[in-house]
Coordinates of C-alpha atoms in Angstrom, one line a residue:
Chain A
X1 CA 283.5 28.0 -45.9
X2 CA 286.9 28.3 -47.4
X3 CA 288.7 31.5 -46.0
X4 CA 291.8 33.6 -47.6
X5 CA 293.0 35.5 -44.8
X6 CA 296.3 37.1 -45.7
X7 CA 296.5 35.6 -49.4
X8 CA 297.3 37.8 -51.4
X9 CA 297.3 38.6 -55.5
X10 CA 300.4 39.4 -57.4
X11 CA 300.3 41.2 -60.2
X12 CA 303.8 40.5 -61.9
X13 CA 305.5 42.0 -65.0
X14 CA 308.2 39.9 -66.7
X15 CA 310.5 42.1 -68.6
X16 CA 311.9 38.7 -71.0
X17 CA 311.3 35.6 -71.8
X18 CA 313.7 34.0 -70.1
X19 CA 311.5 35.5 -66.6
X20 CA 308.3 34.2 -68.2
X21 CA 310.0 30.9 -68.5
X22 CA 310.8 31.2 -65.0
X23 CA 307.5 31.9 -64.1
X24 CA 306.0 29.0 -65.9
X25 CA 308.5 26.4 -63.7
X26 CA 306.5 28.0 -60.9
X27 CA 303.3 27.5 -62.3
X28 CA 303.5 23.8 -62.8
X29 CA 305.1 23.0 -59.2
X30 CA 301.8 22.3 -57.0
X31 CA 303.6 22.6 -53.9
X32 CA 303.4 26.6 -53.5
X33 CA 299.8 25.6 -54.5
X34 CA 299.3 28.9 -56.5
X35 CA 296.2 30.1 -58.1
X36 CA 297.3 31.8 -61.3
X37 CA 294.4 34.3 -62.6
X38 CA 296.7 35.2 -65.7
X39 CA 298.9 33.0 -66.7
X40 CA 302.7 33.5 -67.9
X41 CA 302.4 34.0 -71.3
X42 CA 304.3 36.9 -72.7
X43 CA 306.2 39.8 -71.8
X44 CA 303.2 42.0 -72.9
X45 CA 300.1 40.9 -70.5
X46 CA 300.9 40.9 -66.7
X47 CA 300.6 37.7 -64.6
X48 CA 298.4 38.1 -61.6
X49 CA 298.8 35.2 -59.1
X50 CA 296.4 34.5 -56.2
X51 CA 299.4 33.3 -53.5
X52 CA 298.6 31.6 -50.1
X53 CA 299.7 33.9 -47.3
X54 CA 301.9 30.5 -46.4
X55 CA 304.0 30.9 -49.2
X56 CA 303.8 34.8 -49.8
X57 CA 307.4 35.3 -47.9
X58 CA 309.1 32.4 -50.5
X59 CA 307.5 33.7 -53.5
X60 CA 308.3 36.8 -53.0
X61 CA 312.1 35.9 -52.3
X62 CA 312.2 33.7 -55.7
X63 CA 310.6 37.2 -57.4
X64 CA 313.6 39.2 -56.4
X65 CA 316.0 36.3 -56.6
X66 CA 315.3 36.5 -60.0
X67 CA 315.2 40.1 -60.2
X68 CA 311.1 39.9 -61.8
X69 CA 309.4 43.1 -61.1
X70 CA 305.9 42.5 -59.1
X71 CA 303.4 44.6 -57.3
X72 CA 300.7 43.6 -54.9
X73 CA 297.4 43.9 -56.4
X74 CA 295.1 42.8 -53.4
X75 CA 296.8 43.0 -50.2
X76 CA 293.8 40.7 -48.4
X77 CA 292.2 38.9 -50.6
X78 CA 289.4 37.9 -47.2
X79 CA 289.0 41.4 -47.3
X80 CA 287.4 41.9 -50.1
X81 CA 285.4 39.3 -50.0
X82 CA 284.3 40.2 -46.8
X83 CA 283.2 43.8 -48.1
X84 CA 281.8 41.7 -51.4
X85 CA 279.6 39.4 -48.6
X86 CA 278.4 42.6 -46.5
X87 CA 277.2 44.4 -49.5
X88 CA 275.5 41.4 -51.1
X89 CA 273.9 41.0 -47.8
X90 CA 272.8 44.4 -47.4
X91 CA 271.2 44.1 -51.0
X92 CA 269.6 40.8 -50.4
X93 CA 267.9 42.8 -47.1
X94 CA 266.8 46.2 -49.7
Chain B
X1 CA 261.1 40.3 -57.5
X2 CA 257.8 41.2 -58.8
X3 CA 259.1 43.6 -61.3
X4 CA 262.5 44.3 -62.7
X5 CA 262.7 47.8 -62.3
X6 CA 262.9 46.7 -58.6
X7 CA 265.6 44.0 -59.3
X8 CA 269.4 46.0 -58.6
X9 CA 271.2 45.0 -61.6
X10 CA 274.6 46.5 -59.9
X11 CA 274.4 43.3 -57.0
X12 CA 276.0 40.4 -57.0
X13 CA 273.2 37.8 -56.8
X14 CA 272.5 34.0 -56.0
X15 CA 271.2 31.3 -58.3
X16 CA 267.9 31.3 -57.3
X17 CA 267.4 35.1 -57.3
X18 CA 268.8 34.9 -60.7
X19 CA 266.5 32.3 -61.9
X20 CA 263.7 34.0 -60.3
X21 CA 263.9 36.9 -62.2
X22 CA 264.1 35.4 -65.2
X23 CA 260.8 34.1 -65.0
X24 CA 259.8 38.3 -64.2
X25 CA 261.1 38.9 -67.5
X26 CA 259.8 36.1 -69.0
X27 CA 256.4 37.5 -67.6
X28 CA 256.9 41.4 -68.4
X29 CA 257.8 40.7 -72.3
X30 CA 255.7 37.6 -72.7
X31 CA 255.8 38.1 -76.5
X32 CA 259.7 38.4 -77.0
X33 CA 261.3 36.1 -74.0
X34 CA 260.9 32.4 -73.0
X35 CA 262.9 30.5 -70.2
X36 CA 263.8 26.9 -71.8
X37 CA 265.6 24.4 -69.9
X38 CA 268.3 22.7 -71.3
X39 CA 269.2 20.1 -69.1
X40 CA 270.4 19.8 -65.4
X41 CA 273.6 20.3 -64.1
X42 CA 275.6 17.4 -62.4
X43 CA 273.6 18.7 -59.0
X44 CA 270.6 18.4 -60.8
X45 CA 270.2 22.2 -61.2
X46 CA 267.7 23.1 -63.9
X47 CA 270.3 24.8 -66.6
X48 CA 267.9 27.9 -68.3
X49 CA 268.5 29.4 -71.3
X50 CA 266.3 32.7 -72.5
X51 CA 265.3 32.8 -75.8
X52 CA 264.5 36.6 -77.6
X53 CA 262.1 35.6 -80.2
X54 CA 259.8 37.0 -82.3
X55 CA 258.4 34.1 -83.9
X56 CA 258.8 31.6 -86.6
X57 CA 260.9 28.7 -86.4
X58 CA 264.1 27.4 -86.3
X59 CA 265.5 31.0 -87.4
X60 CA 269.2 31.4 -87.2
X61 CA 270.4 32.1 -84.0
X62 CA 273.3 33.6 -82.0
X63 CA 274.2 32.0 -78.9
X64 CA 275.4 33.6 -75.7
X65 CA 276.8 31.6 -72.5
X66 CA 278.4 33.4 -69.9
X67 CA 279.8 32.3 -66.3
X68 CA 281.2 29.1 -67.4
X69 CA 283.9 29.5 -65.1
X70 CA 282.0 30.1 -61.8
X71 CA 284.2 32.6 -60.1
X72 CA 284.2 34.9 -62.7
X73 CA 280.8 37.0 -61.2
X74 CA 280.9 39.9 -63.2
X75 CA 280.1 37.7 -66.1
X76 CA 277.2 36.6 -64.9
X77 CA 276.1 39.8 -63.6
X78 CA 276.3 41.4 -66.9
X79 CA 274.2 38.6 -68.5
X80 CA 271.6 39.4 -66.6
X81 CA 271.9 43.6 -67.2
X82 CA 272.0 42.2 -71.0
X83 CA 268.9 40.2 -70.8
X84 CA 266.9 43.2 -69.2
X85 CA 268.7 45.8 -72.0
X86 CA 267.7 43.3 -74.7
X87 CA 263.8 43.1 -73.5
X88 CA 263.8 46.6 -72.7
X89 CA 265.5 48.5 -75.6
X90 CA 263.8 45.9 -78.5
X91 CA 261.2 48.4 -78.6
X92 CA 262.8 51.4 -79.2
X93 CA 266.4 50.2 -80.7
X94 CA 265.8 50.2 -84.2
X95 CA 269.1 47.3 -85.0
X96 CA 268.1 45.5 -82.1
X97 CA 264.7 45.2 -84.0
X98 CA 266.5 44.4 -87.3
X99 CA 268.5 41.6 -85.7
X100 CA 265.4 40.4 -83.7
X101 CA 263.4 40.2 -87.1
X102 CA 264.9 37.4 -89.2
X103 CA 267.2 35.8 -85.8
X104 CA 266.6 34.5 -82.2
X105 CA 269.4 35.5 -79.5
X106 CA 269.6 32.2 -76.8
X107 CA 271.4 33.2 -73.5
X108 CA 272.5 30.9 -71.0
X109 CA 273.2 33.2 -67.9
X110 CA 274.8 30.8 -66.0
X111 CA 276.2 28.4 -67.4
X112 CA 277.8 26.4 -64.8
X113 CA 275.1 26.8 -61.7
X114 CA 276.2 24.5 -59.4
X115 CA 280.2 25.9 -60.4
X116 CA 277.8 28.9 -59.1
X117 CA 276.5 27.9 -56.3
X118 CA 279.6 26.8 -54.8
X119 CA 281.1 29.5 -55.6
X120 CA 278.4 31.8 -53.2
X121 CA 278.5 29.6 -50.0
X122 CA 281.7 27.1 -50.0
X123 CA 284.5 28.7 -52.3
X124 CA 285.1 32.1 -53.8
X125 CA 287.4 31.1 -56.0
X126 CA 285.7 27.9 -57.3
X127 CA 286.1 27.7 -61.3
X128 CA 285.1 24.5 -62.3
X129 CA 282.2 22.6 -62.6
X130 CA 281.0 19.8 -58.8
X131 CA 281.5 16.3 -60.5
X132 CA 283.8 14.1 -58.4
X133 CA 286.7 12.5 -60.6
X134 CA 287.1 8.7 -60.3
X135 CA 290.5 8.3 -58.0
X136 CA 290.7 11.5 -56.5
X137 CA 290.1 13.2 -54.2
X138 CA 289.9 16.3 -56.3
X139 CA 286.3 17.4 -57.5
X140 CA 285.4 19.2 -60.7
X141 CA 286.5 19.5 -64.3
X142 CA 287.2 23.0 -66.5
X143 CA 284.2 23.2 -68.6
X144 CA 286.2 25.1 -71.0
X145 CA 288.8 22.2 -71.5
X146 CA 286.3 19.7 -72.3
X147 CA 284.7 20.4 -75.7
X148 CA 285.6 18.1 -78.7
X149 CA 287.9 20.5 -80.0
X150 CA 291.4 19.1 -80.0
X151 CA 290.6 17.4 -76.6
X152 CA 293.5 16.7 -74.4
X153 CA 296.1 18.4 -76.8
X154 CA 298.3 21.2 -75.3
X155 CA 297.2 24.2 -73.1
X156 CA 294.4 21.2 -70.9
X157 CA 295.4 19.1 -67.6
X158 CA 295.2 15.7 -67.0
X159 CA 295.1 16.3 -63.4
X160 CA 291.8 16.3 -61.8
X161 CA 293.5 18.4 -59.3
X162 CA 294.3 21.6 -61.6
X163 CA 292.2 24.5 -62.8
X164 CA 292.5 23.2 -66.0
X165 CA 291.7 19.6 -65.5
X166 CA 290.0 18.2 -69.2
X167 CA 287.9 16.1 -68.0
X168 CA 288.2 12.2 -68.8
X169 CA 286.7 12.6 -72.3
X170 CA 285.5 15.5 -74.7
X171 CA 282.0 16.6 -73.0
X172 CA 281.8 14.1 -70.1
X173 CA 280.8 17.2 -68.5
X174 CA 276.8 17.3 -68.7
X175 CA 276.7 21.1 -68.7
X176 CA 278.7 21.1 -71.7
X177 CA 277.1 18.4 -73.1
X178 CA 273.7 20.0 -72.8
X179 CA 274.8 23.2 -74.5
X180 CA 276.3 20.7 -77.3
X181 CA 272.8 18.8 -77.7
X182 CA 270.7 22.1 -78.0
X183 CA 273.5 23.7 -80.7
X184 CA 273.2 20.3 -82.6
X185 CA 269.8 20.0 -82.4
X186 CA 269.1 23.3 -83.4
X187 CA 271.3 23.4 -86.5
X188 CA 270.8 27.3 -87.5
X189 CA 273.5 29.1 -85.1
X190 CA 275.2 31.5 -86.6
X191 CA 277.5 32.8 -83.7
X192 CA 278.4 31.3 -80.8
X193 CA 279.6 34.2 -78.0
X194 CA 281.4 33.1 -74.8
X195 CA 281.7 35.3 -72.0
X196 CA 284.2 35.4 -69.4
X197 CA 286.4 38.0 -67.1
X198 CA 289.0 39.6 -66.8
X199 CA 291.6 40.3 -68.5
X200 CA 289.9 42.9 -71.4
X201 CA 290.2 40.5 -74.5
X202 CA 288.4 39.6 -77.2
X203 CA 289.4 36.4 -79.3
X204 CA 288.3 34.4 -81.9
X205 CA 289.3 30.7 -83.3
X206 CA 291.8 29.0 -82.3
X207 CA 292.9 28.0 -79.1
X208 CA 294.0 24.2 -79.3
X209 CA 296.0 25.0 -82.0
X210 CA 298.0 28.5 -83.3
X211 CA 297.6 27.9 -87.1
X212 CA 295.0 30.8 -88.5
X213 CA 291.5 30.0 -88.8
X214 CA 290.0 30.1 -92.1
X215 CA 288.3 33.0 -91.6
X216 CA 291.0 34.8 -89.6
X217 CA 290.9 38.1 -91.3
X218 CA 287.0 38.7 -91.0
X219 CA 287.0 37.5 -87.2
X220 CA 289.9 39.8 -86.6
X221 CA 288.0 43.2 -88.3
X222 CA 284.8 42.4 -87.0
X223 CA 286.3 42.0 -83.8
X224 CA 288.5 45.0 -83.7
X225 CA 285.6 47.2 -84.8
X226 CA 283.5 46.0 -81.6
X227 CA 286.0 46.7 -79.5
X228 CA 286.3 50.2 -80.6
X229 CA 282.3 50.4 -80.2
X230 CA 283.3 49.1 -76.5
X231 CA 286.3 51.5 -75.8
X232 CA 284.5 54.4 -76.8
X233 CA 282.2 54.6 -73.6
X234 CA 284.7 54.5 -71.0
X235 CA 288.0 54.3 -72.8
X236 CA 288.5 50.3 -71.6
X237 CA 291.1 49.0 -73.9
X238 CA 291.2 45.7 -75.2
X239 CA 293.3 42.9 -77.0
X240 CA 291.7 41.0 -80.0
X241 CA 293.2 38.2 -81.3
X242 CA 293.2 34.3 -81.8
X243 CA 293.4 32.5 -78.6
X244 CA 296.6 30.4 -79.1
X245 CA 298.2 34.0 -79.5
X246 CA 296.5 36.6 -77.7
X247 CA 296.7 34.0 -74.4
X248 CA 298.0 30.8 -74.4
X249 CA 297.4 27.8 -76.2
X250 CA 294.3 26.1 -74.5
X251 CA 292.5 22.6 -75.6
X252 CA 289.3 21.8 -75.7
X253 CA 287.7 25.4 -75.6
X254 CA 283.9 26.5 -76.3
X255 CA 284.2 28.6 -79.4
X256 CA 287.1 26.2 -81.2
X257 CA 284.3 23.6 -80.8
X258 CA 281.5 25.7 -82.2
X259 CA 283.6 27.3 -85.3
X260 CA 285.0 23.5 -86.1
X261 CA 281.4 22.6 -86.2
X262 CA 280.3 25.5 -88.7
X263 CA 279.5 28.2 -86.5
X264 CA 281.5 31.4 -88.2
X265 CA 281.3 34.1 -86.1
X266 CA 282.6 32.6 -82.4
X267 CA 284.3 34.7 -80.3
X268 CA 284.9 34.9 -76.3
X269 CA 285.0 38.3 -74.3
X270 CA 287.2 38.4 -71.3
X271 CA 285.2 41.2 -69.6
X272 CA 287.2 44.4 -67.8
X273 CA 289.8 44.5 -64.9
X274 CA 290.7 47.7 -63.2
X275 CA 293.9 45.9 -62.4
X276 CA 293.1 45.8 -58.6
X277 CA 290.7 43.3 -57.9
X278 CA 291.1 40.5 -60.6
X279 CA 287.4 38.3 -59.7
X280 CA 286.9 40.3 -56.8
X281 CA 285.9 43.3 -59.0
X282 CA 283.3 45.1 -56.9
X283 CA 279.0 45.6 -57.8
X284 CA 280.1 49.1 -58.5
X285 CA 281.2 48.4 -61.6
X286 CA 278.9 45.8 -63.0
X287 CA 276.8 48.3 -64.4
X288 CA 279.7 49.8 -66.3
X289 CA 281.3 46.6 -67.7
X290 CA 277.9 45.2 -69.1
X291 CA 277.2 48.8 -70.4
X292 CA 280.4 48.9 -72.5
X293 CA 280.0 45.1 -73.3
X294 CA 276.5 45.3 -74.9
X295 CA 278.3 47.6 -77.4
X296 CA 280.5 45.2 -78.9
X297 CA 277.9 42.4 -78.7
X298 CA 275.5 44.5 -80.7
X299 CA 277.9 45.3 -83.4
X300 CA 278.5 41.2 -83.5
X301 CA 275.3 40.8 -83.2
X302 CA 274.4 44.0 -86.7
X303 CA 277.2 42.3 -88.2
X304 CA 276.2 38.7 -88.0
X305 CA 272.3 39.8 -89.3
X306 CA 273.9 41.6 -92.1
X307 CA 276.3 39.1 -93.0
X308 CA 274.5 35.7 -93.6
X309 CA 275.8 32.5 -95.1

């Protein structure tokens, strides 16, 4: 079973266009194989990225290279699904 | 589950207990539900569909598929809470009885199962549907790229290694093609809902392409006033809009397919995010999203009844 131990989800909130464009370049490079939940689209929805813990520390450098505001929105994404699993579990037993 | 007032509608839940409690409502409201299959999935998994009937034939229709994307749980999860609430509430909700009257509602709960299934026990974050793609090593196609509906334009990937891979041609994808066969085979849909999660939207035609569908301005007011319905139980706020603007351009989509091929009233519900666990959301709030969902699907659902053509 795949696991995502330390990935974590982004969310970020481009302030222009010019740092949606930005995100878009990032989007289309496999090689930080990125999961993008909401895509770069416009300044007025957030862009929530699912990003391996591999690359974390390089996407998060390009981020405030660029000066693009971001948040973490799940610290450990394993985490939850461990607490997801557990409660399914506990269900399937009820 | 011998009953479904024993079933937990606020769980998470595997295919088969799914499947298996469809045949419990099938067998508590024997007069308004039956389970058809539609096909089989590229695993060979029997793809149902419940059909709310009471009677005659061939009545138009409104056509629910939810889970298309696999990873997206809490749309499954609220099919099935809508199922029961349809079974349980026709006899007491007076436009649920209206509707039910003179239309049939079809749900397909899960519409990619073996998407589903991988999805419970080899990948969360599986999206896609299990077929292998010829010369690579990648597996599975975006069911919600690979309708005829300007297939392989801008917004779809040709690379059987992205999220958004089309598929190598409009419906090669037997889950989509089964939903296509039954819709043309039928004849009398009149809507065509898609459900998805999250990102709190509601959208109408089109996606593969940004001009205005023809019938902009009535899918934009029916679908603002169902979203009020929706925001006023919890205060949820959503977007409504075309796809192409309220997203992202995006080829080869479910409800451009079904509103190019006459069905008016298509939309697609991108179910609610608290903005902290994306997919992840947790059973807690299954209950909650379906509740505030059912209202805007009713009003589409009052509206459609009250507005034929």
């Amino acid at each position: 079973e795949r696991l995502f131990t330390g990935d974590q989800v982004i969310r970020v909130d481009a302030q222009s266009e010019e740092q949606i464009k930005l995100l878009q370049i990032l989007e289309s490079e496999e090689k930080w194989n990125l999961d993008f939940w909401r895509h770069p689209v416009s300044t007025e929805l957030p862009v929530d990225v699912r990003v391996p813990r591999s690359h974390l520390g390089a996407l998060k450098e390009y981020l405030n290279a660029h000066s693009i505001p971001f948040t973490v929105m799940i610290d450990d994404v394993q985490e939850l699904l461990d607490q997801e699993k557990a409660e399914m579990r506990e269900n399937h037993i009820r | 589950q011998h009953n479904t007032r024993d079933f937990n509608f606020g769980a998470y839940h595997p295919l088969e207990t799914i499947y298996s409690w469809m045949d419990t409502l099938v067998d508590q409201h024997p007069n308004l539900v039956t389970k058809l299959e539609i096909g089989r999935s590229y695993e060979n998994r029997p793809m149902y569909v419940l059909k709310f009937s009471t009677g005659g034939t061939n009545r138009p229709a409104i056509w629910m598929d939810l889970g298309i994307h696999s990873r997206e749980w809490v749309s499954q999860a609220t099919g099935v809470w809508t199922a029961n609430k349809i079974a349980t509430d026709y006899d007491t909700d007076a436009s649920l009885i209206a509707v039910l009257k003179t239309m049939d509602i079809y749900m397909l709960i899960v519409a990619n199962p073996d998407g589903y299934v991988f999805s419970h026990t080899s990948d969360r974050m599986w999206r896609k549907t299990r077929s292998p793609n010829s010369g690579s090593v990648c597996v599975g196609v975006d069911p919600n790229r690979n309708w005829d509906a300007g297939f392989g334009g801008p917004g779809a990937s040709t690379n059987p290694c992205s999220e958004t891979y089309q598929g190598s041609s409009a419906h090669s994808e037997i889950e989509v093609k089964n939903i296509v066969n039954l819709i043309q085979s039928h004849g009398n849909f009149k809507s065509f809902i898609s459900v998805h999660a999250y990102s709190q939207l509601l959208m109408y035609p089109y996606g593969y392409t940004c001009r205005s569908a023809a019938d902009q301005a009535e899918l934009d007011s029916v679908g603002r006033a169902a979203v009020q319905k929706l925001t006023s139980l919890y205060g949820t706020t959503y977007k409504v809009g075309n796809i192409c603007t309220i997203i992202y351009q995006a080829s080869g989509g479910s409800i451009d397919w079904s509103y190019d091929v006459g069905i008016k009233y298509s939309f697609a519900f991108e179910l609610r995010d608290t903005g902290r666990y994306g997919f992840i959301l947790p059973a807690d709030q299954i209950i909650p999203t379906a509740s505030e969902t059912w209202l805007a699907l009713k009003h589409i659902m009052e509206y459609v009844h009250d507005h034929p053509y």
